[in-house]
Amino acid sequence: QPESQLSVDLLPFGDQQQLLLARDVSHISRLEQIRRDFVANVSHELRTPLTVIHGYLELLDPEDVPELAPVLTEMRSQSRRMGQIVEDLLTLSRLETQHEVTDERVPMAALLAIVHKEALALSQGRHQIALESTAGMDLLGSPRDLHSALSNLVSNAVRYTPKGGSITIRWQRTPEGAVYSVSDTGFGIPAAHLARLTERFYRVSSSRSRESGGTGLGLSIVKHVLNLHQARLQIDSKPGVGSTFVCHFGRARLLPPDHA
Ligand code: ADP
């Protein structure tokens, strides 16, 4: 029998009194658990058949049947995309059930160099991509999860910035700790969408996002990874001008670099 869960609120009541409101929310958290398990199970079950389909598609040689070559290219690209969605769903399921992260040293100079390189590869010379790293600090947390959060923001900047635009990746100290930010001169996001951007599969323009090759889960993953590191995501954007995604990390997550 699962434990009962209560939601407790203290409300002002008259001048001198307060009202304690306790609600039984066990059924809501049980439903939430069922939803999470279902998504995780479906994703897991889809993994093997997708790997098989993808494997066979890779084996087919377009030169054997030239008239089917464009079809084969499209099938390969769609099966890769489906595979990416399944992997992202599995990552999200893991992050949703996790309550804390390992406290490992994440060497930022090396990680930023990797993220910068990934951005250059994805952009293929279509953008100017600068790296400004002045914080001189490492992070404490999960290297794998931080890598996926930091590179998700950069790949979004590349995918939502037209050719010729600029992207700047920054890692700087602030009075509260340090910030990692990615600025672009891309399409920007209308204010009405900002609050919902980190919801699963939420998209400002579904056709543009689908064309850009994303899974619709990137910012959701970013938000979960930041929460697990007690960090906060701030989004500033102006349609037609560009966007800046800022991750605020507290001092407790910073470490002086290890020069040994
Ligand atoms: P997707 O895979 O669709 O990119 P994300 O969760 O990474 O999914 O992003 C959600 C939506 O937020 C995107 O579909 C896009 O509309 C918008 N978005 C994210 N990053 C940017 C950006 N740098 N510039 C403009 N729009 C962005």
Coordinates of C-alpha atoms and ligand atoms in Angstrom, one line a residue:
Q1 CA 0.0 0.0 0.0
P2 CA 1.6 3.3 -1.1
E3 CA 2.0 6.0 1.5
S4 CA -0.6 8.9 1.6
Q5 CA 0.7 12.2 0.4
L6 CA -0.6 15.4 1.9
S7 CA -0.4 18.9 0.4
V8 CA -0.3 21.4 3.2
D9 CA -0.9 25.2 2.8
L10 CA -1.0 27.9 5.5
L11 CA -3.5 30.6 4.5
P12 CA -4.2 34.0 6.1
F13 CA -7.5 34.0 7.9
G14 CA -8.9 37.2 9.4
D15 CA -6.4 39.6 11.1
Q16 CA -4.8 37.3 13.7
Q17 CA -5.4 33.8 12.5
Q18 CA -4.3 31.4 9.9
L19 CA -6.0 28.5 8.2
L20 CA -4.2 25.2 7.8
L21 CA -5.4 23.5 4.6
A22 CA -4.4 19.9 4.2
R23 CA -5.4 18.0 1.0
D24 CA -4.9 14.3 0.2
V25 CA -3.1 14.3 -3.1
S26 CA -2.1 10.6 -3.1
H27 CA -4.3 9.9 -6.1
I28 CA -2.6 12.6 -8.1
S29 CA 0.9 11.4 -7.3
R30 CA -0.1 7.8 -8.0
L31 CA -1.4 8.9 -11.5
E32 CA 1.8 10.8 -12.1
Q33 CA 3.8 7.7 -11.2
I34 CA 1.7 5.5 -13.6
R35 CA 2.3 8.1 -16.4
R36 CA 6.0 8.1 -15.7
D37 CA 6.3 4.3 -15.6
F38 CA 4.2 4.0 -18.8
V39 CA 6.4 6.4 -20.8
A40 CA 9.5 4.7 -19.5
N41 CA 8.2 1.2 -20.4
V42 CA 7.0 2.2 -23.9
S43 CA 10.3 4.0 -24.6
H44 CA 12.2 1.0 -23.4
E45 CA 10.1 -1.5 -25.5
L46 CA 10.6 0.6 -28.6
R47 CA 14.4 0.6 -28.3
T48 CA 15.0 -2.9 -29.7
P49 CA 12.7 -2.8 -32.7
L50 CA 14.0 0.6 -33.7
T51 CA 17.6 -0.6 -33.5
V52 CA 16.7 -3.6 -35.7
I53 CA 14.9 -1.4 -38.3
H54 CA 17.8 1.1 -38.3
G55 CA 20.3 -1.6 -38.7
Y56 CA 18.6 -3.1 -41.7
L57 CA 18.2 0.3 -43.3
E58 CA 21.9 0.9 -42.9
L59 CA 22.6 -2.4 -44.7
L60 CA 20.5 -1.5 -47.8
D61 CA 22.6 -0.1 -50.6
P62 CA 20.8 2.7 -52.5
E63 CA 22.8 1.9 -55.6
D64 CA 21.1 -1.5 -55.8
V65 CA 17.7 0.2 -56.5
P66 CA 18.5 3.8 -57.6
E67 CA 14.9 4.9 -57.9
L68 CA 14.4 4.1 -54.2
A69 CA 17.4 6.1 -53.0
P70 CA 15.5 9.2 -51.9
V71 CA 13.0 7.0 -50.0
L72 CA 15.8 5.1 -48.3
T73 CA 17.5 8.4 -47.3
E74 CA 14.2 9.6 -45.8
M75 CA 13.6 6.4 -44.0
R76 CA 17.0 6.4 -42.4
S77 CA 16.7 10.0 -41.3
Q78 CA 13.2 9.3 -39.8
S79 CA 14.4 6.2 -38.0
R80 CA 17.3 8.1 -36.5
R81 CA 14.9 10.8 -35.4
M82 CA 12.7 8.2 -33.7
G83 CA 15.7 6.7 -32.0
Q84 CA 16.7 10.1 -30.7
I85 CA 13.1 10.8 -29.3
V86 CA 13.2 7.4 -27.5
E87 CA 16.6 8.1 -26.0
D88 CA 15.5 11.6 -24.9
L89 CA 12.3 10.1 -23.3
L90 CA 14.4 7.6 -21.4
T91 CA 16.8 10.4 -20.3
L92 CA 13.8 12.4 -19.1
S93 CA 12.3 9.4 -17.3
R94 CA 15.5 8.9 -15.4
L95 CA 15.9 12.6 -14.5
E96 CA 12.3 12.8 -13.3
T97 CA 12.7 10.0 -10.8
Q98 CA 16.1 11.1 -9.6
H99 CA 16.3 13.3 -6.5
E100 CA 20.0 14.1 -6.5
V101 CA 23.1 14.0 -8.6
T102 CA 26.6 12.6 -8.0
D103 CA 29.0 15.3 -6.8
E104 CA 31.8 14.8 -9.3
R105 CA 34.2 17.4 -10.6
V106 CA 33.1 18.6 -14.0
P107 CA 36.2 20.2 -15.6
M108 CA 34.6 23.3 -17.3
A109 CA 37.5 24.2 -19.6
A110 CA 37.4 20.8 -21.2
L111 CA 33.5 20.6 -21.3
L112 CA 33.2 24.1 -22.9
A113 CA 35.8 23.2 -25.5
I114 CA 33.7 20.0 -26.4
V115 CA 30.4 22.0 -26.5
H116 CA 32.0 24.7 -28.7
K117 CA 33.4 22.0 -31.1
E118 CA 30.0 20.3 -31.3
A119 CA 28.4 23.6 -32.1
L120 CA 30.9 24.2 -34.9
A121 CA 30.2 20.8 -36.3
L122 CA 26.4 21.3 -36.3
S123 CA 26.7 24.7 -37.8
Q124 CA 29.0 23.7 -40.6
G125 CA 30.3 27.2 -41.1
R126 CA 26.8 28.8 -41.3
H127 CA 27.3 30.9 -38.1
Q128 CA 30.0 32.7 -36.1
I129 CA 30.4 30.8 -32.8
A130 CA 32.4 32.4 -30.0
L131 CA 33.4 31.0 -26.7
E132 CA 34.1 33.4 -23.8
S133 CA 35.2 31.6 -20.7
T134 CA 36.3 33.8 -17.8
A135 CA 34.8 32.2 -14.7
G136 CA 37.9 30.0 -14.1
M137 CA 35.8 27.6 -12.1
D138 CA 34.7 24.0 -12.4
L139 CA 31.3 22.6 -11.5
L140 CA 30.3 20.0 -9.0
G141 CA 27.7 17.5 -10.3
S142 CA 27.0 15.0 -13.0
P143 CA 29.3 15.3 -16.0
R144 CA 27.0 13.4 -18.3
D145 CA 23.9 15.4 -17.5
L146 CA 25.6 18.8 -17.5
H147 CA 27.1 18.0 -20.8
S148 CA 23.7 17.3 -22.3
A149 CA 22.2 20.4 -20.8
L150 CA 24.9 22.7 -21.9
S151 CA 25.1 21.3 -25.4
N152 CA 21.3 21.3 -25.8
L153 CA 21.2 25.1 -25.4
V154 CA 24.0 25.4 -28.0
S155 CA 22.3 23.1 -30.5
N156 CA 19.1 25.1 -30.2
A157 CA 21.0 28.3 -30.8
V158 CA 22.4 26.8 -34.0
R159 CA 19.1 25.3 -35.1
Y160 CA 17.1 28.5 -34.5
T161 CA 19.5 31.0 -36.0
P162 CA 19.6 31.7 -39.7
K163 CA 22.7 31.4 -41.8
G164 CA 25.1 34.3 -41.1
G165 CA 24.0 34.8 -37.5
S166 CA 26.2 34.9 -34.4
I167 CA 26.2 32.7 -31.3
T168 CA 28.2 33.3 -28.1
I169 CA 28.8 30.8 -25.4
R170 CA 29.8 32.4 -22.0
W171 CA 31.0 31.0 -18.7
Q172 CA 31.3 33.9 -16.2
R173 CA 31.4 34.6 -12.4
T174 CA 28.6 36.5 -10.8
P175 CA 28.2 37.7 -7.2
E176 CA 25.9 34.7 -6.5
G177 CA 28.0 32.1 -8.3
A178 CA 28.5 31.6 -12.0
V179 CA 26.5 31.7 -15.1
Y180 CA 26.6 29.6 -18.3
S181 CA 24.8 31.4 -21.1
V182 CA 24.2 31.0 -24.8
S183 CA 23.2 34.0 -26.9
D184 CA 22.1 34.0 -30.5
T185 CA 20.9 36.4 -33.1
G186 CA 18.2 34.0 -34.3
F187 CA 14.4 33.9 -34.7
G188 CA 13.7 34.7 -31.1
I189 CA 10.6 33.7 -29.1
P190 CA 7.4 35.7 -28.6
A191 CA 6.9 36.5 -24.9
A192 CA 3.7 34.5 -24.6
H193 CA 5.6 31.3 -25.2
L194 CA 8.4 31.7 -22.8
A195 CA 6.7 30.3 -19.7
R196 CA 5.8 27.0 -21.4
L197 CA 9.1 26.4 -23.3
T198 CA 10.4 23.8 -20.9
E199 CA 7.3 21.6 -21.2
R200 CA 7.7 18.3 -23.0
F201 CA 7.1 18.6 -26.7
Y202 CA 6.2 22.3 -26.4
R203 CA 7.1 24.2 -29.6
V204 CA 6.8 27.7 -30.8
S205 CA 6.4 26.7 -34.4
S206 CA 6.0 23.0 -34.9
S207 CA 6.9 23.0 -38.6
R208 CA 10.1 25.0 -38.0
S209 CA 11.1 22.8 -35.0
R210 CA 10.5 19.6 -36.9
E211 CA 12.5 20.8 -39.8
S212 CA 15.3 21.8 -37.4
G213 CA 15.6 18.2 -36.4
G214 CA 14.9 18.5 -32.6
T215 CA 12.9 16.0 -30.5
G216 CA 10.9 18.7 -28.6
L217 CA 12.4 17.4 -25.3
G218 CA 15.7 19.4 -25.2
L219 CA 14.6 22.2 -22.9
S220 CA 12.7 19.8 -20.7
I221 CA 15.9 17.9 -20.2
V222 CA 17.8 21.2 -19.5
K223 CA 15.3 22.2 -16.9
H224 CA 15.5 18.9 -15.0
V225 CA 19.3 18.8 -15.1
L226 CA 19.5 22.4 -13.7
N227 CA 16.9 21.6 -11.0
L228 CA 19.0 18.6 -9.9
H229 CA 22.0 21.0 -9.6
Q230 CA 20.0 23.7 -7.8
A231 CA 20.5 25.9 -10.8
R232 CA 17.9 28.2 -12.5
L233 CA 17.2 28.8 -16.1
Q234 CA 16.5 32.3 -17.3
I235 CA 15.3 33.0 -20.9
D236 CA 15.5 36.4 -22.5
S237 CA 14.3 36.7 -26.1
K238 CA 13.0 39.1 -28.7
P239 CA 11.4 37.9 -31.9
G240 CA 13.5 38.8 -34.9
V241 CA 16.4 39.9 -32.7
G242 CA 17.6 36.8 -30.8
S243 CA 17.6 34.8 -27.6
T244 CA 19.8 34.3 -24.5
F245 CA 19.4 31.2 -22.3
V246 CA 21.1 31.7 -19.0
C247 CA 21.9 29.0 -16.4
H248 CA 22.6 30.4 -12.9
F249 CA 24.7 28.1 -10.7
G250 CA 25.1 28.8 -7.0
R251 CA 28.4 29.1 -5.2
A252 CA 27.9 25.7 -3.5
R253 CA 28.3 24.0 -7.0
L254 CA 31.6 25.8 -7.9
L255 CA 35.1 24.4 -7.4
P256 CA 38.5 26.0 -8.2
P257 CA 40.0 24.2 -11.1
D258 CA 42.3 21.3 -10.3
H259 CA 45.8 22.1 -11.8
A260 CA 47.5 19.1 -10.4
Ligands
ADP1 P1 13.1 21.3 -30.1 O1 13.7 19.9 -30.2 O2 11.8 21.5 -30.7 O3 14.1 22.3 -30.4 P2 13.4 22.2 -27.3 O4 12.8 21.7 -26.0 O5 14.9 22.2 -27.3 O6 12.8 21.3 -28.5 O7 12.9 23.6 -27.5 C1 11.5 23.9 -27.5 C2 11.1 25.0 -28.4 O8 11.7 26.3 -28.0 C3 11.6 24.9 -29.8 O9 10.8 24.1 -30.6 C4 11.7 26.3 -30.3 O10 10.4 26.7 -30.8 C5 12.0 27.1 -29.1 N1 13.5 27.4 -29.0 C6 14.4 26.8 -28.2 N2 15.6 27.4 -28.3 C7 15.4 28.4 -29.1 C8 16.3 29.5 -29.6 N3 17.6 29.5 -29.3 N4 15.8 30.4 -30.5 C9 14.5 30.4 -30.8 N5 13.6 29.4 -30.4 C10 14.1 28.5 -29.5

